Short mmCIF file of N, CA and C in Angstrom, two decimals:
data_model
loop_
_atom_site.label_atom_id
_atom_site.label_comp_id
_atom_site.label_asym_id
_atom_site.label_seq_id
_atom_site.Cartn_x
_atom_site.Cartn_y
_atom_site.Cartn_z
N UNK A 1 112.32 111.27 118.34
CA UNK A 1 111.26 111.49 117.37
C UNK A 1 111.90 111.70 115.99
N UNK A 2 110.83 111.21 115.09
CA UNK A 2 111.66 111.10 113.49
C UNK A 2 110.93 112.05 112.81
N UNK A 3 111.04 113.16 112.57
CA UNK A 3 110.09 114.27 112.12
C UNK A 3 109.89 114.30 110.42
N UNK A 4 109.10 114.25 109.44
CA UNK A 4 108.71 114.31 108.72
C UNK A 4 107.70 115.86 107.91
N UNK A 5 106.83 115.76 106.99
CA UNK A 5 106.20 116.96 106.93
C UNK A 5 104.95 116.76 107.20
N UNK A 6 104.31 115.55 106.68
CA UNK A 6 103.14 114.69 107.30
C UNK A 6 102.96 114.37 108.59
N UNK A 7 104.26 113.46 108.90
CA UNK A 7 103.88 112.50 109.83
C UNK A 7 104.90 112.93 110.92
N UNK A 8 105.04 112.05 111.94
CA UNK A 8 106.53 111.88 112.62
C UNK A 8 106.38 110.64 113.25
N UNK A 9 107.05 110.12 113.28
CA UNK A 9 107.43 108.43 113.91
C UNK A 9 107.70 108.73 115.50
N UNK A 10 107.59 108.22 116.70
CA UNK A 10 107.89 108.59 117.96
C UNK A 10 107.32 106.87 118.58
N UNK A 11 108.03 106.56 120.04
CA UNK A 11 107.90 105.68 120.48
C UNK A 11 106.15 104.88 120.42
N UNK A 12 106.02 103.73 120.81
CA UNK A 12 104.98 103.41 121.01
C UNK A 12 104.53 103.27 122.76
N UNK A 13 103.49 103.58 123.09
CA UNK A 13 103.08 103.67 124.32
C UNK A 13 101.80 102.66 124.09
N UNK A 14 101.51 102.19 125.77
CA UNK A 14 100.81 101.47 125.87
C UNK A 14 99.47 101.42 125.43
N UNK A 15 98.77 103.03 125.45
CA UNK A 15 97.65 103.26 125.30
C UNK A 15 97.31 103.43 124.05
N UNK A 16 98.71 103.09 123.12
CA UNK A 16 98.58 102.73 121.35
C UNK A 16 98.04 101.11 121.20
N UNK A 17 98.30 100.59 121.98
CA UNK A 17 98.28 99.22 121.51
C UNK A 17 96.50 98.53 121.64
N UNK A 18 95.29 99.06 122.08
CA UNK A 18 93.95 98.62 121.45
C UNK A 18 93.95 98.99 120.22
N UNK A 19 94.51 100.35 119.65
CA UNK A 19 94.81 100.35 118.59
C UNK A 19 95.19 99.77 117.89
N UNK A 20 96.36 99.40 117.85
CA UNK A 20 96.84 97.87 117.02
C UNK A 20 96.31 96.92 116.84
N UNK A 21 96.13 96.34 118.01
CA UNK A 21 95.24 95.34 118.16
C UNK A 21 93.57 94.87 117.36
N UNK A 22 93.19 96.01 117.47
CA UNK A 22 91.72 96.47 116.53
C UNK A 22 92.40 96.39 115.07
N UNK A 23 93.41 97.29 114.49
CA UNK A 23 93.90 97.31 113.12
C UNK A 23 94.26 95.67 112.50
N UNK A 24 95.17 95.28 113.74
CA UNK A 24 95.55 94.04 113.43
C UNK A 24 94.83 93.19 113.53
N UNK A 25 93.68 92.84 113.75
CA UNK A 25 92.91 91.92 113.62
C UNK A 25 91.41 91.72 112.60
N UNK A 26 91.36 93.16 112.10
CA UNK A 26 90.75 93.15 110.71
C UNK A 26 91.49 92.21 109.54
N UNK A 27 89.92 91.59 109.15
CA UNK A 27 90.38 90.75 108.17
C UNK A 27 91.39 90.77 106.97
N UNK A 28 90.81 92.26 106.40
CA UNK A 28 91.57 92.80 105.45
C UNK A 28 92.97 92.87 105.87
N UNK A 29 93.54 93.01 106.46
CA UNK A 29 94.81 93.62 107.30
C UNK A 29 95.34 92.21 107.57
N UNK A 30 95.23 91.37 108.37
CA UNK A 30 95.78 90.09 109.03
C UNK A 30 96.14 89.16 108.07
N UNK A 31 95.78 89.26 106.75
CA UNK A 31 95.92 88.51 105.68
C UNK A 31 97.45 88.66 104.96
N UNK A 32 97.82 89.60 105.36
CA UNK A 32 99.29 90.09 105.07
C UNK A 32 100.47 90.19 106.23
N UNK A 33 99.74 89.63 107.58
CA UNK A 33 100.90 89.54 108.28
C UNK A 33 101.07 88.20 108.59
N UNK A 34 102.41 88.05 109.28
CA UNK A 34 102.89 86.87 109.94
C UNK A 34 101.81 85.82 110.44
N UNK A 35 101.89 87.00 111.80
CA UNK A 35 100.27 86.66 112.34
C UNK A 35 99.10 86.02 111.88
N UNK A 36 99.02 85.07 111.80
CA UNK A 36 97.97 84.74 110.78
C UNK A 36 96.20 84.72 111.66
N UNK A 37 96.34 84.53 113.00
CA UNK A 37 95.38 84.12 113.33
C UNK A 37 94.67 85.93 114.46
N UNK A 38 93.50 85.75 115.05
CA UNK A 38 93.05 87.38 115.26
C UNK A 38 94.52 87.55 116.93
N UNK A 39 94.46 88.37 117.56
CA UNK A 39 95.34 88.73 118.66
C UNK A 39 94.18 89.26 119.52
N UNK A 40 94.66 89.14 120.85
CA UNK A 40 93.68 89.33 122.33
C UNK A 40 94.66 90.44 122.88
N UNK A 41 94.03 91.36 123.76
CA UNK A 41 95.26 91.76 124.46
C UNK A 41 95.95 91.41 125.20
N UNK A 42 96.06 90.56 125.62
CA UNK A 42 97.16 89.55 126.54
C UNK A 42 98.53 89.39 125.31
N UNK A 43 97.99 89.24 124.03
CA UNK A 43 98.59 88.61 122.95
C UNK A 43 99.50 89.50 123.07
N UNK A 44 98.84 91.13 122.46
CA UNK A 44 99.37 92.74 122.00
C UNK A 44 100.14 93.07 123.59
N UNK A 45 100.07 92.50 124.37
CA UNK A 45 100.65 93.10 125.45
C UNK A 45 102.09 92.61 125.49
N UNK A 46 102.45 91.39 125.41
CA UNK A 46 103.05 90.32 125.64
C UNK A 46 104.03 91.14 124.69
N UNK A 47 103.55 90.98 123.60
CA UNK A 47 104.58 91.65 121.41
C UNK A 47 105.12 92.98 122.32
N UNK A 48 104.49 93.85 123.07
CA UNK A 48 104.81 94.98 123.68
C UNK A 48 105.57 94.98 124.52
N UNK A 49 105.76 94.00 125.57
CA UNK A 49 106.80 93.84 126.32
C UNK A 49 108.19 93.17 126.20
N UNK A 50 107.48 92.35 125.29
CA UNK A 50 108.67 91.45 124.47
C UNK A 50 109.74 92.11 123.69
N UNK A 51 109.11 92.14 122.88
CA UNK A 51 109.62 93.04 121.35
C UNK A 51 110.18 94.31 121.37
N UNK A 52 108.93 95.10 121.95
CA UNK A 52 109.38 96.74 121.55
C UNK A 52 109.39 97.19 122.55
N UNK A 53 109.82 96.78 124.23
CA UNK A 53 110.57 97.15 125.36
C UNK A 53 111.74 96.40 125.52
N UNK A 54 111.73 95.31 125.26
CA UNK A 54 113.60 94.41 125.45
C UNK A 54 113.78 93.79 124.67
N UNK A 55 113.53 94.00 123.30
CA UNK A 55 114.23 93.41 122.64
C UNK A 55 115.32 94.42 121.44
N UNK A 56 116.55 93.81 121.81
CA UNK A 56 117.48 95.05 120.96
C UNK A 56 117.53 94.75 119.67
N UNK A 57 116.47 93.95 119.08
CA UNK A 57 116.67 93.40 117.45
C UNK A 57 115.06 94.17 117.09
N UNK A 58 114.69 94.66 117.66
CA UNK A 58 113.18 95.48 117.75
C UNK A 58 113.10 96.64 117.90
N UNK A 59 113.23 97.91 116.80
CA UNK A 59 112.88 99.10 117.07
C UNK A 59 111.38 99.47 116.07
N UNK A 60 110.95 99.52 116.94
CA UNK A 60 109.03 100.23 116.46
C UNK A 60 108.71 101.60 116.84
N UNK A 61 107.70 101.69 115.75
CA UNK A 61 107.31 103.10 116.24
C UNK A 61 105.61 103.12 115.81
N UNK A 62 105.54 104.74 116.75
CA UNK A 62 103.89 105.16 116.09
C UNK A 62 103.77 106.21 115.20
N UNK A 63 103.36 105.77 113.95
CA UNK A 63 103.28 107.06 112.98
C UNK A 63 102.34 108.08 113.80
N UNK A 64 102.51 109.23 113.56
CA UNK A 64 101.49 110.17 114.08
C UNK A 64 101.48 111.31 113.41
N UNK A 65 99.98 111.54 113.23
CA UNK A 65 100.00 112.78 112.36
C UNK A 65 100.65 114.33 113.06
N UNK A 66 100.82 115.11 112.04
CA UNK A 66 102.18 115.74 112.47
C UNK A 66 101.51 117.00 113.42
N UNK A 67 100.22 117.76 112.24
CA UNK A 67 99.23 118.54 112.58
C UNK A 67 98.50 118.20 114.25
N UNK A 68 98.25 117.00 114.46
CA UNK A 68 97.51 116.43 115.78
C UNK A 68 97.94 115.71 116.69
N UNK A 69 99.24 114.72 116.42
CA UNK A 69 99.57 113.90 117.21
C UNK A 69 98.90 112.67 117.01
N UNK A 70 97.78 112.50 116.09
CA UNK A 70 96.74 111.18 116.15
C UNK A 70 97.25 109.83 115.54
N UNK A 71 97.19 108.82 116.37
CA UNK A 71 97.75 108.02 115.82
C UNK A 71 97.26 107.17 114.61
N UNK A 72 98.12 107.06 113.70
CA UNK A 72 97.30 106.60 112.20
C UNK A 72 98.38 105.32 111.94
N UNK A 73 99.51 104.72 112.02
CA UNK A 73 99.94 103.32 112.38
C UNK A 73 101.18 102.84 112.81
N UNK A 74 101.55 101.74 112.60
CA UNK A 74 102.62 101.78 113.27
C UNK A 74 103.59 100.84 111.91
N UNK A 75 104.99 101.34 112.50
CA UNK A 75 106.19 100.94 111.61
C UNK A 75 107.38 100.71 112.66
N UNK A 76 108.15 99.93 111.80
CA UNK A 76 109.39 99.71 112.78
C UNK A 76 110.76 98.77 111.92
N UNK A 77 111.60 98.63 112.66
CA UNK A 77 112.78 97.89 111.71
C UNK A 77 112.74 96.56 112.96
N UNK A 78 112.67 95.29 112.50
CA UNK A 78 112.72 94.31 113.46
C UNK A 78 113.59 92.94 112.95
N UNK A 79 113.86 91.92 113.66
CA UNK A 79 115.02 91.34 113.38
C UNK A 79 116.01 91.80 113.16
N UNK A 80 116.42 92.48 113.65
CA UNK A 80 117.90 94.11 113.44
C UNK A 80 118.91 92.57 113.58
N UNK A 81 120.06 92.28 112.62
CA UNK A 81 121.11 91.65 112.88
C UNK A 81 122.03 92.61 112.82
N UNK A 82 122.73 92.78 114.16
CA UNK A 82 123.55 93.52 114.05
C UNK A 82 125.19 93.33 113.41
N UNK A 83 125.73 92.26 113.52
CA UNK A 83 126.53 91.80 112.74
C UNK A 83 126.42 92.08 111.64
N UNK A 84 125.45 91.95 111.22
CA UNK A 84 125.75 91.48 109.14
C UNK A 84 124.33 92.83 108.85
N UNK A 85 124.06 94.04 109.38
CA UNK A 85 123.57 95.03 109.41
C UNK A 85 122.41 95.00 108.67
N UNK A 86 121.41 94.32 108.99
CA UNK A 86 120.03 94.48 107.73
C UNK A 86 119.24 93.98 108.81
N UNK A 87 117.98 94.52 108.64
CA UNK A 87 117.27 94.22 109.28
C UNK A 87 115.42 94.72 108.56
N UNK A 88 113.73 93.77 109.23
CA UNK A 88 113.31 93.84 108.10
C UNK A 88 112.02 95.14 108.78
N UNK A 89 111.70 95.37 107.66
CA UNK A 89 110.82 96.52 107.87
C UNK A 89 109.28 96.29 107.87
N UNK A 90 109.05 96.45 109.28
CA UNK A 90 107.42 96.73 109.42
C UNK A 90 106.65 97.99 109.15
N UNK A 91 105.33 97.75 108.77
CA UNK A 91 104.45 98.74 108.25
C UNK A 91 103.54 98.74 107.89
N UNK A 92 102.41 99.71 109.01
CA UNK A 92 101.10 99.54 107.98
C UNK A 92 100.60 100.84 108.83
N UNK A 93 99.74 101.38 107.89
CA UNK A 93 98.70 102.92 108.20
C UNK A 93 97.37 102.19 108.65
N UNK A 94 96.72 102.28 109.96
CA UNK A 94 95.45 101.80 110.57
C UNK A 94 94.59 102.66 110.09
N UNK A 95 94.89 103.91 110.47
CA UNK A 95 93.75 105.11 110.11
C UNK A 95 92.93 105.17 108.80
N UNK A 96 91.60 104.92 109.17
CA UNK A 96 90.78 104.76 108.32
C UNK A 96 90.97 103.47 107.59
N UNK A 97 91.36 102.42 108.69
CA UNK A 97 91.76 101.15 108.01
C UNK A 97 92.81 101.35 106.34
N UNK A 98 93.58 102.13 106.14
CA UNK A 98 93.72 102.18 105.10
C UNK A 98 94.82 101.10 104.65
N UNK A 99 95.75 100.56 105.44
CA UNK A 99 96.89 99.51 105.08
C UNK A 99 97.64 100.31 104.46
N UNK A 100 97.80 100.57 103.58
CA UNK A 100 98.91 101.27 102.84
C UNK A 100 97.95 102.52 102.13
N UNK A 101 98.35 103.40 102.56
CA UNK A 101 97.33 105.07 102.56
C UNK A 101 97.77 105.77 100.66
N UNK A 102 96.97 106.91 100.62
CA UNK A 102 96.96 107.10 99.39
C UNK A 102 97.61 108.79 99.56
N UNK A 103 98.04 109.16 101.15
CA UNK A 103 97.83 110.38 101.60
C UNK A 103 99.49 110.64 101.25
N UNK A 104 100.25 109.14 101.59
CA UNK A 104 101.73 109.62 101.38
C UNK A 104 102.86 109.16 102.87
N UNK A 105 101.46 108.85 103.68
CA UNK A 105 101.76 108.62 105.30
C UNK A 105 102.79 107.39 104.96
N UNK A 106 102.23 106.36 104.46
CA UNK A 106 103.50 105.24 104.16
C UNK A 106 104.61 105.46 103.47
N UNK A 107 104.41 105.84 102.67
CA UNK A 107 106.20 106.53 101.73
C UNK A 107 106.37 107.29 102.72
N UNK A 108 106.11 108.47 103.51
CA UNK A 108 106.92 109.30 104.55
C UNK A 108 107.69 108.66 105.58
N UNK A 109 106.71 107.52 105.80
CA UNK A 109 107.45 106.41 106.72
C UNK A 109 108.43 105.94 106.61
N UNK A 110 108.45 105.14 105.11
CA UNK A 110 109.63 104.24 104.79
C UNK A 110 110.91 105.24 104.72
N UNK A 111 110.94 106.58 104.35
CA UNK A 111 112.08 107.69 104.18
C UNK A 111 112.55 107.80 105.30
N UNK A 112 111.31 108.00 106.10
CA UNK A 112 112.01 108.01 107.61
C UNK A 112 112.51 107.21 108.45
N UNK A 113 112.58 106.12 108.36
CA UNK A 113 112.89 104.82 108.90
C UNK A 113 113.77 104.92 108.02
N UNK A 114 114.28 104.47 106.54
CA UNK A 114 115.37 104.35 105.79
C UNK A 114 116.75 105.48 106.45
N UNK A 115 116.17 106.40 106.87
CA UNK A 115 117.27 107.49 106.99
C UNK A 115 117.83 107.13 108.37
N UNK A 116 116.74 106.64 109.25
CA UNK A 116 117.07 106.34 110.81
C UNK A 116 117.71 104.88 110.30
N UNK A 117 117.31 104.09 109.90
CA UNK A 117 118.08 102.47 109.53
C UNK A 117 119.80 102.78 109.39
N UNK A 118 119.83 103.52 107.64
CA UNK A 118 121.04 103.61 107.28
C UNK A 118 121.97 104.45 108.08
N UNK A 119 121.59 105.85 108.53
CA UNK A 119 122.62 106.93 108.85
C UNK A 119 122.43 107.16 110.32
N UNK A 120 121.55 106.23 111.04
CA UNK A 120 121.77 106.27 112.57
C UNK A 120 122.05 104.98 112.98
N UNK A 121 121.54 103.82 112.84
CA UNK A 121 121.43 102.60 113.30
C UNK A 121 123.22 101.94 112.20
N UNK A 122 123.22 102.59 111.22
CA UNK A 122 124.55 101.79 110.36
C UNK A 122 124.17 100.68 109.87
N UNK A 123 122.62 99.99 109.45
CA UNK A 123 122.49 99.22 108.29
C UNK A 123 123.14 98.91 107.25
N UNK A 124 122.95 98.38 106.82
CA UNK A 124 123.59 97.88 105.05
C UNK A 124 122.03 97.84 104.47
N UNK A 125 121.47 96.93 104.97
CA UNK A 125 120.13 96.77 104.03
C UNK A 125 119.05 96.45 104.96
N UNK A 126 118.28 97.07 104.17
CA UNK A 126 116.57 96.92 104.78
C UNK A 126 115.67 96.13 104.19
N UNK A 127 114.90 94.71 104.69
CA UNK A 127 114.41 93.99 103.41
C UNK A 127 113.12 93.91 104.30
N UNK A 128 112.48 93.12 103.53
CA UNK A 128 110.67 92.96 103.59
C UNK A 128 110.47 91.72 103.10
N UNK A 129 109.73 90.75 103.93
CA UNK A 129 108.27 89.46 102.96
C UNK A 129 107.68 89.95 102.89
N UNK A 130 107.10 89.99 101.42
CA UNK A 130 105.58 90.23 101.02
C UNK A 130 105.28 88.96 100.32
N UNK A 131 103.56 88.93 100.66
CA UNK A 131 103.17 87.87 99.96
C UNK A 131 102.39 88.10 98.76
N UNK A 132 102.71 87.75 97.97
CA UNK A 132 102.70 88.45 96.26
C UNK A 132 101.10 89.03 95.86
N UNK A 133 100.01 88.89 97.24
CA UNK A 133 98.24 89.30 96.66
C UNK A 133 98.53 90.74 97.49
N UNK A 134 100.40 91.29 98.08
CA UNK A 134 100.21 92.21 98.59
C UNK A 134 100.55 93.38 97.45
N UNK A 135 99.63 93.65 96.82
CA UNK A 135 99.73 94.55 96.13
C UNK A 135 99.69 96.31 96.05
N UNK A 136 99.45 96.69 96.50
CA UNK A 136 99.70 97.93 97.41
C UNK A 136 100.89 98.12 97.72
N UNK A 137 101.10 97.11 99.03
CA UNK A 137 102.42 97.48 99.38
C UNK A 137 103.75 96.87 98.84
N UNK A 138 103.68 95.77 97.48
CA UNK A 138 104.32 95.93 96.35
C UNK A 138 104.75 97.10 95.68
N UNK A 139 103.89 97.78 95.56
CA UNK A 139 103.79 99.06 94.72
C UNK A 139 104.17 100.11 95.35
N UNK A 140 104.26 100.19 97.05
CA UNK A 140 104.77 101.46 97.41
C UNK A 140 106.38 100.71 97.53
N UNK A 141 106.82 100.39 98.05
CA UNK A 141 108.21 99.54 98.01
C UNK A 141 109.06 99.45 97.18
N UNK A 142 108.51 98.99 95.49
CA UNK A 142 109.22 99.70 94.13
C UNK A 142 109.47 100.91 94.02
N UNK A 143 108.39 101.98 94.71
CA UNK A 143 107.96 103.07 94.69
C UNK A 143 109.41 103.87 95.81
N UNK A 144 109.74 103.61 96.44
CA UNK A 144 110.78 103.96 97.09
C UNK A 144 112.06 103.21 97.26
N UNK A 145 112.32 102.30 96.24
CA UNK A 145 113.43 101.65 96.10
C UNK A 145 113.91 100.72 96.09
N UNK A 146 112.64 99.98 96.39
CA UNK A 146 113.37 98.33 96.92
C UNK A 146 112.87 97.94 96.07
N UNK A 147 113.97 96.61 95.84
CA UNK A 147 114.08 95.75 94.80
C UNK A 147 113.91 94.39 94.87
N UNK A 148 113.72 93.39 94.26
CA UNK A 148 112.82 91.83 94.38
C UNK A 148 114.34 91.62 94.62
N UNK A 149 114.87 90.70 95.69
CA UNK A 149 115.72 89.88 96.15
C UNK A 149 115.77 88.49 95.47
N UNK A 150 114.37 87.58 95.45
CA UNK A 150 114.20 86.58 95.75
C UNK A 150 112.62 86.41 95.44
N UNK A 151 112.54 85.30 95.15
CA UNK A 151 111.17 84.42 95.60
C UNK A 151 110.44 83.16 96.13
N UNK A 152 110.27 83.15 97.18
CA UNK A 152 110.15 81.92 97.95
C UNK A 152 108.68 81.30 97.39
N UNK A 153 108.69 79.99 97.21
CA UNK A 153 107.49 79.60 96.15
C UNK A 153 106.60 79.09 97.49
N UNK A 154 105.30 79.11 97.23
CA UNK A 154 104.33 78.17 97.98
C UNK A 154 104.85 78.32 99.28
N UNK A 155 104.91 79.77 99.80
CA UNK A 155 105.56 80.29 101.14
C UNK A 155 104.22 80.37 102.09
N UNK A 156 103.49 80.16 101.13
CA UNK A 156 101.98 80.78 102.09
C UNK A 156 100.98 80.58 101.63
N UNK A 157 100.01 79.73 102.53
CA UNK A 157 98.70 79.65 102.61
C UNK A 157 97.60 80.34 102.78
N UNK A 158 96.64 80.58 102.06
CA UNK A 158 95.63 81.30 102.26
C UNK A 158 94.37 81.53 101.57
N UNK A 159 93.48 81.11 101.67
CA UNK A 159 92.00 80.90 101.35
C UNK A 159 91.95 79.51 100.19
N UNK A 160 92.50 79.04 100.66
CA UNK A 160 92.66 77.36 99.99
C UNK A 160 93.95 77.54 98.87
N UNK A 161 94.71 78.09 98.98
CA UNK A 161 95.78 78.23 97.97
C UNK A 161 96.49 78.86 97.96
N UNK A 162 98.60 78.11 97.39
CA UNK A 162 99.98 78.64 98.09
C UNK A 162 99.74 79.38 97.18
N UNK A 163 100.86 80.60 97.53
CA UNK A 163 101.08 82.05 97.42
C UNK A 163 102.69 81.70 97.12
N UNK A 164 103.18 82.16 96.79
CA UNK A 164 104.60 82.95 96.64
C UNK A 164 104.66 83.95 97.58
N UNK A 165 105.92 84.01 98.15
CA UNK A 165 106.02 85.22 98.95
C UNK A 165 107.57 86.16 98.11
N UNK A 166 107.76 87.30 98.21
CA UNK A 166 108.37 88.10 97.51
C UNK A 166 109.60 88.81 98.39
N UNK A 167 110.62 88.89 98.47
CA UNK A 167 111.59 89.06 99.47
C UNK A 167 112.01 90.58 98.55
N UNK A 168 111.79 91.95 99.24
CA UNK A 168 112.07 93.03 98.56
C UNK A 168 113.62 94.05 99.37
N UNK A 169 113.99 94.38 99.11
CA UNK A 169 115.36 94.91 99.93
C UNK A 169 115.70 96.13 99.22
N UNK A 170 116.05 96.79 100.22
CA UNK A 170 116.98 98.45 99.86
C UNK A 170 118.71 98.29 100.58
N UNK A 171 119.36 98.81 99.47
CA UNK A 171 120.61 98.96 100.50
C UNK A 171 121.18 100.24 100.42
N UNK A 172 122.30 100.72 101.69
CA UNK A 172 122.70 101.30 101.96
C UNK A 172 123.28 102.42 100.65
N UNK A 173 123.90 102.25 100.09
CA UNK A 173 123.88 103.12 99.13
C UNK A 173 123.43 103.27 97.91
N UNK A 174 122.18 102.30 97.79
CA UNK A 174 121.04 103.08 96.75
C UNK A 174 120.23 103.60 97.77
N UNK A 175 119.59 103.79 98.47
CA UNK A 175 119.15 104.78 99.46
C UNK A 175 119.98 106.12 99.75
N UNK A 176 121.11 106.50 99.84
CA UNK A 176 121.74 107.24 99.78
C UNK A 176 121.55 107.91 98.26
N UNK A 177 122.11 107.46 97.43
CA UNK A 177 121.66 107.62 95.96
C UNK A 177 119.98 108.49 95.59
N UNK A 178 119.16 107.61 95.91
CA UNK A 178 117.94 108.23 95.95
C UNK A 178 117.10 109.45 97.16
N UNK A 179 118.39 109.39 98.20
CA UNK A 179 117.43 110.05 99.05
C UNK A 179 116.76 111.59 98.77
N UNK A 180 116.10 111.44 99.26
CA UNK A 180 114.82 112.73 99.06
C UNK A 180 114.12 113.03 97.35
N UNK A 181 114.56 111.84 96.79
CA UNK A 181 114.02 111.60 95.64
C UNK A 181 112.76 110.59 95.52
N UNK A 182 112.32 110.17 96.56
CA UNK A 182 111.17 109.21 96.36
C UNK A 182 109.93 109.82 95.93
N UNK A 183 109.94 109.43 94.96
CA UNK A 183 108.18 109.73 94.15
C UNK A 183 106.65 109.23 94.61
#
């Protein structure tokens, strides 16, 4: 468990995943992931057994509030290359559909995952796609450190027209540098 003052990060269990599944398939929400199309649970089961039971390039978690235990979303570091140490960061707050929350639950996240990435796992860098109408979570991401890498042009389709997608990254010792300084 990754303890926080809000939140705490702890494994995901099965009886999280209608959860997901419901989060992840709101419109608002699905528009910013990979995923482009809705998920069944056969789908969410499959990502669950796959991914975040055997796969060693896959560590996920369930945010949970700290006060209740309730689950409000999920985050994780995935594509872990372990060789060349970076790997990219998932994230989103379900509770109250919020995507990226106003409470602090997502910045608590990314600190906590940054600290488990760099000073347990031995990362170098932590990066992210965003697709540039993700604005929110643009803004929390500057907001704790990461910086525009890159920009991949006409990366993405969506409601009749390419997108840019935005490649954002933290490394190992500007995270160190900033830690427990995120605003």
């Amino acid at each position: 468990m990754l303890k926080g003052k809000q939140i705490y990060l702890c494994a995901l269990e099965r009886e999280d995943l209608p959860y997901l599944m419901n989060w992840r398939n709101q419109e608002e929400f699905r528009k910013y992931f990979r995923e482009y199309r809705e998920i069944n649970s056969d789908m969410q089961k499959s990502w669950y057994e796959k991914k975040v039971l055997n796969d060693a390039g896959t560590v996920m978690f369930a945010i949970r509030n700290i006060e209740n235990a309730e689950l409000i979303g999920c985050c994780g570091l995935c594509y872990i290359n372990w060789i060349h140490r970076n790997a990219d960061l998932s994230l989103y707050i379900g509770k109250d559909f919020a995507y990226i929350d106003d409470f602090g639950y997502a910045k608590e996240s990314c600190s906590l995952l940054f600290n488990y990435g760099f000073n347990q796992l031995g990362l170098e860098k932590i990066w992210s796609e965003l697709y540039e109408f993700d604005l929110k979570k643009i803004e929390l991401y500057q907001k704790v450190g990461m910086q525009i890498d890159g920009v991949l042009r006409n990366q993405y389709y969506y409601e009749g027209k390419w997108w840019n997608s935005k490649i954002f990254s933290i490394l190992n010792n500007e995270w160190q540098e900033r830690r427990g300084r995120i605003d």
